[in-house]
PDB file of C-alpha atoms in Angstrom:
ATOM      1  CA  MET A   1      10.218  15.844  -3.979  1.00  0.00           C
ATOM      2  CA  SER A   2      12.708  16.635  -6.710  1.00  0.00           C
ATOM      3  CA  ASP A   3      11.840  16.631 -10.410  1.00  0.00           C
ATOM      4  CA  GLN A   4      14.658  14.243 -11.167  1.00  0.00           C
ATOM      5  CA  PRO A   5      13.873  10.528 -11.355  1.00  0.00           C
ATOM      6  CA  GLU A   6      14.497   9.009  -7.937  1.00  0.00           C
ATOM      7  CA  ARG A   7      16.390   5.920  -6.983  1.00  0.00           C
ATOM      8  CA  ALA A   8      14.226   2.842  -6.858  1.00  0.00           C
ATOM      9  CA  SER A   9      13.214   1.546  -3.448  1.00  0.00           C
ATOM     10  CA  PRO A  10      14.476  -1.957  -2.519  1.00  0.00           C
ATOM     11  CA  SER A  11      11.266  -3.535  -3.827  1.00  0.00           C
ATOM     12  CA  THR A  12      11.683  -1.936  -7.220  1.00  0.00           C
ATOM     13  CA  GLN A  13      15.443  -2.186  -7.635  1.00  0.00           C
ATOM     14  CA  ALA A  14      15.071  -4.922 -10.223  1.00  0.00           C
ATOM     15  CA  GLN A  15      13.585  -2.365 -12.613  1.00  0.00           C
ATOM     16  CA  PRO A  16      15.310   1.018 -12.575  1.00  0.00           C
ATOM     17  CA  PRO A  17      13.109   4.071 -13.144  1.00  0.00           C
ATOM     18  CA  VAL A  18      12.603   4.997 -16.780  1.00  0.00           C
ATOM     19  CA  GLU A  19      11.830   8.538 -17.938  1.00  0.00           C
ATOM     20  CA  GLY A  20       8.874   9.383 -20.150  1.00  0.00           C
ATOM     21  CA  LEU A  21       6.709   6.273 -20.247  1.00  0.00           C
ATOM     22  CA  ASP A  22       3.338   6.666 -21.906  1.00  0.00           C
ATOM     23  CA  LEU A  23       0.159   5.461 -20.185  1.00  0.00           C
ATOM     24  CA  ARG A  24       0.011   2.106 -21.963  1.00  0.00           C
ATOM     25  CA  ARG A  25       3.602   1.266 -21.033  1.00  0.00           C
ATOM     26  CA  ARG A  26       3.034   2.410 -17.460  1.00  0.00           C
ATOM     27  CA  LEU A  27       0.019   0.114 -17.182  1.00  0.00           C
ATOM     28  CA  ALA A  28       2.106  -2.760 -18.563  1.00  0.00           C
ATOM     29  CA  GLU A  29       4.674  -2.357 -15.763  1.00  0.00           C
ATOM     30  CA  PRO A  30       4.519  -5.097 -13.088  1.00  0.00           C
ATOM     31  CA  GLY A  31       1.981  -4.409 -10.368  1.00  0.00           C
ATOM     32  CA  VAL A  32       0.522  -1.162 -11.719  1.00  0.00           C
ATOM     33  CA  VAL A  33      -2.877  -2.519 -12.798  1.00  0.00           C
ATOM     34  CA  GLN A  34      -3.123  -4.759  -9.744  1.00  0.00           C
ATOM     35  CA  ARG A  35      -2.471  -1.836  -7.368  1.00  0.00           C
ATOM     36  CA  ILE A  36      -4.997   0.374  -9.160  1.00  0.00           C
ATOM     37  CA  VAL A  37      -7.684  -2.332  -9.123  1.00  0.00           C
ATOM     38  CA  ALA A  38      -7.073  -3.239  -5.454  1.00  0.00           C
ATOM     39  CA  ALA A  39      -7.132   0.404  -4.283  1.00  0.00           C
ATOM     40  CA  SER A  40     -10.188   1.250  -6.405  1.00  0.00           C
ATOM     41  CA  PHE A  41     -12.082  -1.716  -4.967  1.00  0.00           C
ATOM     42  CA  ALA A  42     -11.164  -0.774  -1.384  1.00  0.00           C
ATOM     43  CA  TRP A  43     -12.207   2.815  -2.138  1.00  0.00           C
ATOM     44  CA  LEU A  44     -15.545   1.711  -3.624  1.00  0.00           C
ATOM     45  CA  VAL A  45     -16.415  -0.531  -0.678  1.00  0.00           C
ATOM     46  CA  THR A  46     -15.109   1.428   2.304  1.00  0.00           C
ATOM     47  CA  ILE A  47     -14.593   5.114   1.421  1.00  0.00           C
ATOM     48  CA  LEU A  48     -17.223   6.110  -1.138  1.00  0.00           C
ATOM     49  CA  PRO A  49     -20.198   4.905   0.982  1.00  0.00           C
ATOM     50  CA  VAL A  50     -18.965   7.002   3.936  1.00  0.00           C
ATOM     51  CA  ALA A  51     -18.530  10.121   1.784  1.00  0.00           C
ATOM     52  CA  TYR A  52     -22.065   9.734   0.426  1.00  0.00           C
ATOM     53  CA  SER A  53     -23.677   8.874   3.750  1.00  0.00           C
ATOM     54  CA  ARG A  54     -25.779  11.363   5.725  1.00  0.00           C
ATOM     55  CA  ALA A  55     -22.622  12.480   7.495  1.00  0.00           C
ATOM     56  CA  GLY A  56     -20.912  13.238   4.187  1.00  0.00           C
ATOM     57  CA  THR A  57     -20.376  16.905   3.374  1.00  0.00           C
ATOM     58  CA  GLY A  58     -19.140  18.395   0.122  1.00  0.00           C
ATOM     59  CA  ALA A  59     -15.618  18.658   1.510  1.00  0.00           C
ATOM     60  CA  LEU A  60     -15.733  15.003   2.526  1.00  0.00           C
ATOM     61  CA  LYS A  61     -16.749  13.974  -0.997  1.00  0.00           C
ATOM     62  CA  LEU A  62     -13.883  16.053  -2.385  1.00  0.00           C
ATOM     63  CA  ILE A  63     -11.386  14.352  -0.045  1.00  0.00           C
ATOM     64  CA  ALA A  64     -12.813  10.960  -1.008  1.00  0.00           C
ATOM     65  CA  PHE A  65     -12.181  11.689  -4.677  1.00  0.00           C
ATOM     66  CA  LEU A  66      -8.723  13.029  -3.838  1.00  0.00           C
ATOM     67  CA  ALA A  67      -8.090   9.642  -2.218  1.00  0.00           C
ATOM     68  CA  LEU A  68      -9.159   7.927  -5.425  1.00  0.00           C
ATOM     69  CA  GLY A  69      -6.943  10.223  -7.501  1.00  0.00           C
ATOM     70  CA  SER A  70      -4.030   9.495  -5.201  1.00  0.00           C
ATOM     71  CA  ALA A  71      -4.683   5.739  -5.449  1.00  0.00           C
ATOM     72  CA  LEU A  72      -4.774   5.900  -9.255  1.00  0.00           C
ATOM     73  CA  ALA A  73      -1.827   8.262  -9.743  1.00  0.00           C
ATOM     74  CA  GLY A  74       0.522   6.544  -7.286  1.00  0.00           C
ATOM     75  CA  PRO A  75       0.879   3.201  -9.097  1.00  0.00           C
ATOM     76  CA  LEU A  76       1.183   5.001 -12.461  1.00  0.00           C
ATOM     77  CA  LEU A  77       4.109   7.066 -11.136  1.00  0.00           C
ATOM     78  CA  VAL A  78       5.986   4.123  -9.610  1.00  0.00           C
ATOM     79  CA  PRO A  79       7.822   3.104 -12.848  1.00  0.00           C
ATOM     80  CA  THR A  80       9.378   6.589 -13.251  1.00  0.00           C
ATOM     81  CA  ARG A  81       9.260   8.107  -9.741  1.00  0.00           C
ATOM     82  CA  PRO A  82       9.131   5.200  -7.266  1.00  0.00           C
ATOM     83  CA  ARG A  83       9.273   7.260  -4.080  1.00  0.00           C
ATOM     84  CA  LEU A  84       6.657   9.810  -5.154  1.00  0.00           C
ATOM     85  CA  GLY A  85       4.468   7.016  -6.497  1.00  0.00           C
ATOM     86  CA  ARG A  86       4.608   5.078  -3.236  1.00  0.00           C
ATOM     87  CA  HIS A  87       3.907   8.222  -1.187  1.00  0.00           C
ATOM     88  CA  LEU A  88       0.843   8.997  -3.314  1.00  0.00           C
ATOM     89  CA  GLY A  89      -0.377   5.420  -3.618  1.00  0.00           C
ATOM     90  CA  ILE A  90       0.149   4.472   0.036  1.00  0.00           C
ATOM     91  CA  SER A  91       0.603   7.529   2.287  1.00  0.00           C
ATOM     92  CA  GLY A  92      -1.719   9.867   0.356  1.00  0.00           C
ATOM     93  CA  PHE A  93      -4.422   7.265  -0.038  1.00  0.00           C
ATOM     94  CA  LEU A  94      -4.300   6.228   3.629  1.00  0.00           C
ATOM     95  CA  VAL A  95      -4.298   9.826   4.932  1.00  0.00           C
ATOM     96  CA  ALA A  96      -7.287  10.763   2.763  1.00  0.00           C
ATOM     97  CA  ALA A  97      -9.114   7.571   3.765  1.00  0.00           C
ATOM     98  CA  GLY A  98      -8.399   8.302   7.427  1.00  0.00           C
ATOM     99  CA  ILE A  99      -9.813  11.839   7.115  1.00  0.00           C
ATOM    100  CA  VAL A 100     -12.985  10.544   5.438  1.00  0.00           C
ATOM    101  CA  TRP A 101     -13.480   7.851   8.084  1.00  0.00           C
ATOM    102  CA  THR A 102     -12.815  10.252  10.974  1.00  0.00           C
ATOM    103  CA  ALA A 103     -15.082  13.003   9.670  1.00  0.00           C
ATOM    104  CA  GLY A 104     -17.802  10.555   8.654  1.00  0.00           C
ATOM    105  CA  SER A 105     -17.508   8.303  11.679  1.00  0.00           C
ATOM    106  CA  ALA A 106     -21.285   8.458  12.234  1.00  0.00           C
ATOM    107  CA  ALA A 107     -21.679   6.232   9.176  1.00  0.00           C
ATOM    108  CA  LEU A 108     -19.288   3.677  10.663  1.00  0.00           C
ATOM    109  CA  GLU A 109     -21.121   2.953  13.909  1.00  0.00           C
ATOM    110  CA  PRO A 110     -21.291  -0.811  14.534  1.00  0.00           C
ATOM    111  CA  THR A 111     -25.096  -0.772  14.479  1.00  0.00           C
ATOM    112  CA  ARG A 112     -25.089   0.727  10.985  1.00  0.00           C
ATOM    113  CA  LEU A 113     -22.326  -1.439   9.533  1.00  0.00           C
ATOM    114  CA  ASP A 114     -23.376  -4.229   7.215  1.00  0.00           C
ATOM    115  CA  SER A 115     -21.356  -7.295   8.189  1.00  0.00           C
ATOM    116  CA  LEU A 116     -21.058  -8.574   4.601  1.00  0.00           C
ATOM    117  CA  ARG A 117     -19.794  -5.220   3.330  1.00  0.00           C
ATOM    118  CA  GLY A 118     -17.472  -4.990   6.317  1.00  0.00           C
ATOM    119  CA  GLY A 119     -16.035  -8.417   5.518  1.00  0.00           C
ATOM    120  CA  ILE A 120     -15.554  -7.548   1.858  1.00  0.00           C
ATOM    121  CA  GLY A 121     -13.927  -4.263   2.884  1.00  0.00           C
ATOM    122  CA  ALA A 122     -11.475  -6.046   5.186  1.00  0.00           C
ATOM    123  CA  VAL A 123     -10.494  -8.412   2.386  1.00  0.00           C
ATOM    124  CA  ALA A 124     -10.218  -5.487  -0.056  1.00  0.00           C
ATOM    125  CA  TRP A 125      -7.766  -3.658   2.228  1.00  0.00           C
ATOM    126  CA  GLY A 126      -5.797  -6.873   2.696  1.00  0.00           C
ATOM    127  CA  VAL A 127      -5.475  -7.265  -1.074  1.00  0.00           C
ATOM    128  CA  TYR A 128      -4.497  -3.584  -1.352  1.00  0.00           C
ATOM    129  CA  ALA A 129      -1.715  -4.125   1.219  1.00  0.00           C
ATOM    130  CA  PHE A 130      -0.481  -7.228  -0.624  1.00  0.00           C
ATOM    131  CA  SER A 131      -0.550  -5.373  -3.961  1.00  0.00           C
ATOM    132  CA  TRP A 132       1.973  -2.855  -2.635  1.00  0.00           C
ATOM    133  CA  GLY A 133       4.135  -5.473  -0.933  1.00  0.00           C
ATOM    134  CA  GLU A 134       6.297  -6.597  -3.827  1.00  0.00           C
ATOM    135  CA  PRO A 135       6.312  -5.999  -7.572  1.00  0.00           C
ATOM    136  CA  TRP A 136       3.975  -8.386  -9.399  1.00  0.00           C
ATOM    137  CA  ARG A 137       5.871 -10.359 -12.019  1.00  0.00           C
ATOM    138  CA  PHE A 138       3.772 -12.606 -14.159  1.00  0.00           C
ATOM    139  CA  GLY A 139       6.044 -12.710 -17.211  1.00  0.00           C
ATOM    140  CA  ALA A 140       9.490 -14.256 -17.479  1.00  0.00           C
ATOM    141  CA  PRO A 141      12.246 -11.793 -16.477  1.00  0.00           C
ATOM    142  CA  SER A 142      14.100 -10.429 -19.472  1.00  0.00           C
ATOM    143  CA  ALA A 143      17.843 -10.907 -19.476  1.00  0.00           C
ATOM    144  CA  GLU A 144      20.124  -7.953 -20.097  1.00  0.00           C
ATOM    145  CA  PRO A 145      21.802  -8.008 -23.521  1.00  0.00           C
ATOM    146  CA  GLY A 146      24.933 -10.129 -23.256  1.00  0.00           C
ATOM    147  CA  GLY A 147      24.202 -11.127 -19.688  1.00  0.00           C
ATOM    148  CA  ALA A 148      23.412 -14.602 -18.454  1.00  0.00           C
ATOM    149  CA  LEU A 149      19.839 -15.301 -17.409  1.00  0.00           C
ATOM    150  CA  LEU A 150      19.643 -15.781 -13.652  1.00  0.00           C
ATOM    151  CA  ARG A 151      18.193 -19.148 -12.809  1.00  0.00           C
ATOM    152  CA  ALA A 152      16.736 -20.381  -9.556  1.00  0.00           C
ATOM    153  CA  ARG A 153      19.026 -22.818  -7.727  1.00  0.00           C
ATOM    154  CA  ALA A 154      16.155 -25.121  -6.864  1.00  0.00           C
ATOM    155  CA  ALA A 155      12.624 -25.803  -8.007  1.00  0.00           C
ATOM    156  CA  LEU A 156       9.609 -25.681  -5.700  1.00  0.00           C
ATOM    157  CA  PRO A 157       8.371 -29.069  -4.475  1.00  0.00           C
ATOM    158  CA  PRO A 158       5.216 -30.351  -6.179  1.00  0.00           C
ATOM    159  CA  LEU A 159       1.920 -28.930  -4.870  1.00  0.00           C
ATOM    160  CA  ALA A 160       3.754 -25.999  -3.227  1.00  0.00           C
ATOM    161  CA  VAL A 161       1.410 -23.391  -4.708  1.00  0.00           C
ATOM    162  CA  PRO A 162      -1.867 -25.196  -3.787  1.00  0.00           C
ATOM    163  CA  ILE A 163      -0.624 -25.774  -0.228  1.00  0.00           C
ATOM    164  CA  ALA A 164       0.345 -22.121   0.196  1.00  0.00           C
ATOM    165  CA  GLY A 165      -3.020 -21.269  -1.386  1.00  0.00           C
ATOM    166  CA  ILE A 166      -4.861 -23.293   1.265  1.00  0.00           C
ATOM    167  CA  GLY A 167      -3.221 -21.192   3.982  1.00  0.00           C
ATOM    168  CA  ILE A 168      -3.999 -17.905   2.243  1.00  0.00           C
ATOM    169  CA  VAL A 169      -7.640 -18.805   1.502  1.00  0.00           C
ATOM    170  CA  ALA A 170      -8.170 -20.124   5.045  1.00  0.00           C
ATOM    171  CA  GLY A 171      -6.626 -16.937   6.467  1.00  0.00           C
ATOM    172  CA  LEU A 172      -8.904 -14.738   4.348  1.00  0.00           C
ATOM    173  CA  LEU A 173     -11.954 -16.789   5.360  1.00  0.00           C
ATOM    174  CA  LEU A 174     -11.046 -16.355   9.027  1.00  0.00           C
ATOM    175  CA  LEU A 175     -10.647 -12.584   8.590  1.00  0.00           C
ATOM    176  CA  GLY A 176     -14.027 -12.426   6.855  1.00  0.00           C
ATOM    177  CA  GLY A 177     -15.667 -14.806   9.340  1.00  0.00           C
ATOM    178  CA  ALA A 178     -14.791 -12.527  12.270  1.00  0.00           C
ATOM    179  CA  TRP A 179     -17.246  -9.977  10.869  1.00  0.00           C
ATOM    180  CA  TRP A 180     -20.130 -12.337  11.613  1.00  0.00           C
ATOM    181  CA  LEU A 181     -19.534 -12.126  15.383  1.00  0.00           C
ATOM    182  CA  ARG A 182     -22.333  -9.987  16.812  1.00  0.00           C
ATOM    183  CA  ASP A 183     -21.517  -9.703  20.500  1.00  0.00           C
ATOM    184  CA  GLY A 184     -19.316  -6.623  21.026  1.00  0.00           C
ATOM    185  CA  THR A 185     -16.606  -8.056  23.284  1.00  0.00           C
ATOM    186  CA  ARG A 186     -16.453 -11.372  21.446  1.00  0.00           C
ATOM    187  CA  ALA A 187     -16.315  -9.551  18.114  1.00  0.00           C
ATOM    188  CA  LEU A 188     -13.253  -7.619  19.276  1.00  0.00           C
ATOM    189  CA  ILE A 189     -11.555 -10.780  20.552  1.00  0.00           C
ATOM    190  CA  GLY A 190     -12.590 -12.601  17.382  1.00  0.00           C
ATOM    191  CA  HIS A 191     -11.026  -9.981  15.118  1.00  0.00           C
ATOM    192  CA  ALA A 192      -7.785  -9.999  17.093  1.00  0.00           C
ATOM    193  CA  ALA A 193      -7.724 -13.805  17.093  1.00  0.00           C
ATOM    194  CA  ALA A 194      -8.564 -13.952  13.377  1.00  0.00           C
ATOM    195  CA  VAL A 195      -5.634 -11.682  12.497  1.00  0.00           C
ATOM    196  CA  GLY A 196      -3.264 -13.832  14.569  1.00  0.00           C
ATOM    197  CA  MET A 197      -4.653 -17.101  13.183  1.00  0.00           C
ATOM    198  CA  ALA A 198      -4.532 -15.866   9.595  1.00  0.00           C
ATOM    199  CA  THR A 199      -0.924 -14.728   9.996  1.00  0.00           C
ATOM    200  CA  ALA A 200       0.073 -18.058  11.550  1.00  0.00           C
ATOM    201  CA  LEU A 201      -1.750 -20.052   8.867  1.00  0.00           C
ATOM    202  CA  VAL A 202      -0.150 -18.177   5.975  1.00  0.00           C
ATOM    203  CA  THR A 203       3.310 -18.448   7.568  1.00  0.00           C
ATOM    204  CA  VAL A 204       3.040 -22.170   8.321  1.00  0.00           C
ATOM    205  CA  ALA A 205       1.431 -22.957   4.946  1.00  0.00           C
ATOM    206  CA  ALA A 206       4.352 -21.284   3.174  1.00  0.00           C
ATOM    207  CA  SER A 207       6.799 -23.156   5.370  1.00  0.00           C
ATOM    208  CA  VAL A 208       5.084 -26.514   4.749  1.00  0.00           C
ATOM    209  CA  ALA A 209       4.868 -25.771   1.031  1.00  0.00           C
ATOM    210  CA  ILE A 210       8.603 -25.272   0.586  1.00  0.00           C
ATOM    211  CA  ASP A 211      10.067 -27.450   3.354  1.00  0.00           C
ATOM    212  CA  ARG A 212       8.644 -30.697   1.975  1.00  0.00           C
ATOM    213  CA  GLY A 213      11.258 -32.730   0.201  1.00  0.00           C
ATOM    214  CA  LYS A 214      14.169 -31.046   1.998  1.00  0.00           C
ATOM    215  CA  ARG A 215      14.519 -33.955   4.397  1.00  0.00           C
ATOM    216  CA  GLY A 216      16.843 -36.634   3.187  1.00  0.00           C
ATOM    217  CA  SER A 217      16.001 -40.326   3.318  1.00  0.00           C
ATOM    218  CA  ALA A 218      18.149 -40.654   6.452  1.00  0.00           C
ATOM    219  CA  GLN A 219      15.955 -38.045   8.173  1.00  0.00           C
ATOM    220  CA  SER A 220      12.625 -39.418   7.041  1.00  0.00           C
ATOM    221  CA  ALA A 221      11.573 -40.540  10.538  1.00  0.00           C
ATOM    222  CA  ILE A 222       9.836 -38.107  12.897  1.00  0.00           C
ATOM    223  CA  GLY A 223      12.278 -36.503  15.352  1.00  0.00           C
ATOM    224  CA  PRO A 224      11.864 -36.215  19.131  1.00  0.00           C
ATOM    225  CA  ARG A 225      10.675 -32.593  19.031  1.00  0.00           C
ATOM    226  CA  ALA A 226       8.051 -33.409  16.428  1.00  0.00           C
ATOM    227  CA  ALA A 227       6.972 -36.456  18.419  1.00  0.00           C
ATOM    228  CA  ARG A 228       6.586 -34.270  21.536  1.00  0.00           C
ATOM    229  CA  ALA A 229       4.508 -31.742  19.554  1.00  0.00           C
ATOM    230  CA  LEU A 230       2.265 -34.506  18.193  1.00  0.00           C
ATOM    231  CA  MET A 231       1.816 -36.075  21.620  1.00  0.00           C
ATOM    232  CA  LEU A 232       0.932 -32.693  23.150  1.00  0.00           C
ATOM    233  CA  LEU A 233      -1.606 -32.140  20.375  1.00  0.00           C
ATOM    234  CA  ALA A 234      -3.150 -35.568  20.963  1.00  0.00           C
ATOM    235  CA  LEU A 235      -3.218 -35.016  24.735  1.00  0.00           C
ATOM    236  CA  VAL A 236      -4.909 -31.593  24.497  1.00  0.00           C
ATOM    237  CA  ALA A 237      -7.358 -32.903  21.883  1.00  0.00           C
ATOM    238  CA  VAL A 238      -8.403 -35.860  24.075  1.00  0.00           C
ATOM    239  CA  LEU A 239      -8.551 -33.824  27.314  1.00  0.00           C
ATOM    240  CA  GLY A 240     -10.616 -31.144  25.597  1.00  0.00           C
ATOM    241  CA  VAL A 241     -13.142 -33.654  24.299  1.00  0.00           C
ATOM    242  CA  VAL A 242     -13.401 -35.214  27.774  1.00  0.00           C
ATOM    243  CA  ALA A 243     -13.878 -31.778  29.372  1.00  0.00           C
ATOM    244  CA  ILE A 244     -16.593 -30.825  26.866  1.00  0.00           C
ATOM    245  CA  VAL A 245     -18.434 -34.113  27.478  1.00  0.00           C
ATOM    246  CA  VAL A 246     -18.158 -33.724  31.284  1.00  0.00           C
ATOM    247  CA  ARG A 247     -19.442 -30.122  31.209  1.00  0.00           C
ATOM    248  CA  ARG A 248     -22.659 -31.177  29.396  1.00  0.00           C
TER     249      ARG A 248
ATOM    250  CA  MET B   1       8.192 -42.638   4.890  1.00  0.00           C
ATOM    251  CA  SER B   2       9.164 -39.159   3.724  1.00  0.00           C
ATOM    252  CA  ARG B   3       5.944 -38.870   1.719  1.00  0.00           C
ATOM    253  CA  ALA B   4       3.913 -39.966   4.723  1.00  0.00           C
ATOM    254  CA  VAL B   5       5.538 -37.229   6.817  1.00  0.00           C
ATOM    255  CA  ASP B   6       4.766 -34.665   4.104  1.00  0.00           C
ATOM    256  CA  ALA B   7       1.160 -35.837   3.961  1.00  0.00           C
ATOM    257  CA  LEU B   8       0.897 -35.657   7.753  1.00  0.00           C
ATOM    258  CA  ALA B   9       2.203 -32.071   7.703  1.00  0.00           C
ATOM    259  CA  ILE B  10      -0.427 -31.093   5.125  1.00  0.00           C
ATOM    260  CA  LEU B  11      -3.128 -32.907   7.104  1.00  0.00           C
ATOM    261  CA  LEU B  12      -2.137 -31.019  10.256  1.00  0.00           C
ATOM    262  CA  LEU B  13      -2.277 -27.728   8.347  1.00  0.00           C
ATOM    263  CA  VAL B  14      -5.799 -28.506   7.118  1.00  0.00           C
ATOM    264  CA  MET B  15      -6.756 -29.629  10.629  1.00  0.00           C
ATOM    265  CA  ALA B  16      -5.469 -26.356  12.070  1.00  0.00           C
ATOM    266  CA  SER B  17      -7.429 -24.337   9.485  1.00  0.00           C
ATOM    267  CA  SER B  18     -10.641 -26.240  10.279  1.00  0.00           C
ATOM    268  CA  SER B  19     -10.026 -25.987  14.003  1.00  0.00           C
ATOM    269  CA  PHE B  20      -9.565 -22.215  13.788  1.00  0.00           C
ATOM    270  CA  GLY B  21     -12.706 -21.885  11.675  1.00  0.00           C
ATOM    271  CA  PHE B  22     -14.830 -23.932  14.102  1.00  0.00           C
ATOM    272  CA  GLY B  23     -13.268 -22.015  17.008  1.00  0.00           C
ATOM    273  CA  LEU B  24     -14.391 -18.719  15.525  1.00  0.00           C
ATOM    274  CA  TYR B  25     -17.844 -20.223  14.900  1.00  0.00           C
ATOM    275  CA  ALA B  26     -18.032 -21.383  18.527  1.00  0.00           C
ATOM    276  CA  LEU B  27     -17.016 -17.905  19.706  1.00  0.00           C
ATOM    277  CA  GLY B  28     -19.884 -16.462  17.666  1.00  0.00           C
ATOM    278  CA  HIS B  29     -22.297 -18.852  19.383  1.00  0.00           C
ATOM    279  CA  GLN B  30     -21.042 -17.812  22.824  1.00  0.00           C
ATOM    280  CA  GLU B  31     -19.424 -21.199  23.506  1.00  0.00           C
ATOM    281  CA  ASP B  32     -16.249 -19.699  24.925  1.00  0.00           C
ATOM    282  CA  PHE B  33     -14.738 -22.886  26.365  1.00  0.00           C
ATOM    283  CA  ARG B  34     -15.173 -24.785  23.101  1.00  0.00           C
ATOM    284  CA  ALA B  35     -13.752 -21.830  21.165  1.00  0.00           C
ATOM    285  CA  LEU B  36     -10.682 -21.690  23.404  1.00  0.00           C
ATOM    286  CA  TYR B  37     -10.188 -25.453  23.080  1.00  0.00           C
ATOM    287  CA  LEU B  38     -10.425 -25.372  19.275  1.00  0.00           C
ATOM    288  CA  LEU B  39      -8.051 -22.420  19.003  1.00  0.00           C
ATOM    289  CA  ALA B  40      -5.532 -24.259  21.218  1.00  0.00           C
ATOM    290  CA  VAL B  41      -5.839 -27.426  19.122  1.00  0.00           C
ATOM    291  CA  GLY B  42      -5.318 -25.368  15.956  1.00  0.00           C
ATOM    292  CA  ALA B  43      -2.224 -23.692  17.349  1.00  0.00           C
ATOM    293  CA  LEU B  44      -0.741 -27.026  18.460  1.00  0.00           C
ATOM    294  CA  ALA B  45      -1.537 -28.576  15.066  1.00  0.00           C
ATOM    295  CA  LEU B  46       0.289 -25.720  13.334  1.00  0.00           C
ATOM    296  CA  ARG B  47       3.312 -26.188  15.614  1.00  0.00           C
ATOM    297  CA  ALA B  48       3.354 -29.930  14.993  1.00  0.00           C
ATOM    298  CA  SER B  49       3.036 -29.311  11.252  1.00  0.00           C
ATOM    299  CA  THR B  50       6.253 -27.274  11.182  1.00  0.00           C
ATOM    300  CA  GLU B  51       8.115 -29.466  13.683  1.00  0.00           C
ATOM    301  CA  ILE B  52       7.722 -32.688  11.712  1.00  0.00           C
ATOM    302  CA  LEU B  53       9.227 -31.085   8.597  1.00  0.00           C
ATOM    303  CA  ARG B  54      12.201 -29.622  10.454  1.00  0.00           C
ATOM    304  CA  PRO B  55      15.514 -31.410   9.728  1.00  0.00           C
ATOM    305  CA  ARG B  56      16.529 -33.526  12.697  1.00  0.00           C
ATOM    306  CA  SER B  57      20.179 -32.454  12.650  1.00  0.00           C
ATOM    307  CA  GLY B  58      19.279 -29.023  14.092  1.00  0.00           C
ATOM    308  CA  SER B  59      16.942 -30.339  16.762  1.00  0.00           C
ATOM    309  CA  GLY B  60      17.912 -30.176  20.396  1.00  0.00           C
TER     310      GLY B  60
END
C-alpha cells in the first residue's frame, strides 16, 4: 500500500479521495457510520461470543479485537484511502472473523448454537454486506461549482419503495426463518432454499417496483407468455391441492 | 386495465412471499411434499409476476 491517496474504486468514484479529513468529517461521509454500525453489530453477535467462550484463548480474544479494530478503521479510511479502507473493512475483518470461528469452532457446534442468536447473526452479516455494496447517499448530491445538476431522466412509479421493501423484508424473514429448522438435513436444505428464495424475491420485487407503468395503454392486456405463466401457476396450484387431499 | 395488471403483479409477489414462508414452515414440520409444492407455487408466482409486466413487443 502506498502512502499516496489512491484512486477511488468504481463504487466511490463519485467522491474522489480527499486528504486530511478529521474524524467528524470522515463520519459525515456517505456510508461510514452505517458500515461501522453494521460491522460492530455483526462482531458483537457472532465473533465476540466465540472469543469469550470456553474455547476462547487470549490470542483468540486479541484476534477478535483486531477484527473490531479493522472493522472500525476500514470505513474511516475509505474517504481518503478507498483501497486500503476496503481491504481493512472487508478483507481484514473477514480474515480475522474466519480465524476466530475456526479456532473457536467448539463454540459453534449446532447443539450449542442458539437459533435466535444465529438468525440475528445471519441478518447482521447480510446488513454488513449491503453496507459495503454501494455508498449510502441520504442527502441531495451537491453540484460542482458552475456545473449543471444531474437530474434523473425518469421518476420512480408510485409505491416503488414499499414494493421493493416487501421483497427485502420477506427475504430477510426467510433467511431468519431457516434457523428454526431443527432436523439436520432439512436445516441444510432450508438454508440453501432460503438464500435462493430471498435472492429471487428481492430481484423480482425490484423488477415489479420499477417496471409498473412502463407498459403503454396499447400493451395493457396480458400477453401470451404471461398468460401461459399464469395458467401453469393455476394448474400446479390446483394439482398440488388435489394431491395433498388425496394423500390424506 | 394497466392498473389491474400492476395490482396483479403485486398480488403475485405477495403470494410468492407467503408461499415461500409456508413452504419453509412445512419443511420444519417434516411435511416435505407440502414444502416442495409451496416452493414450486412460489417460484411460478414470481415468474408470472415478472412476465405480466414485461412489454409485449419483446415477447416471442
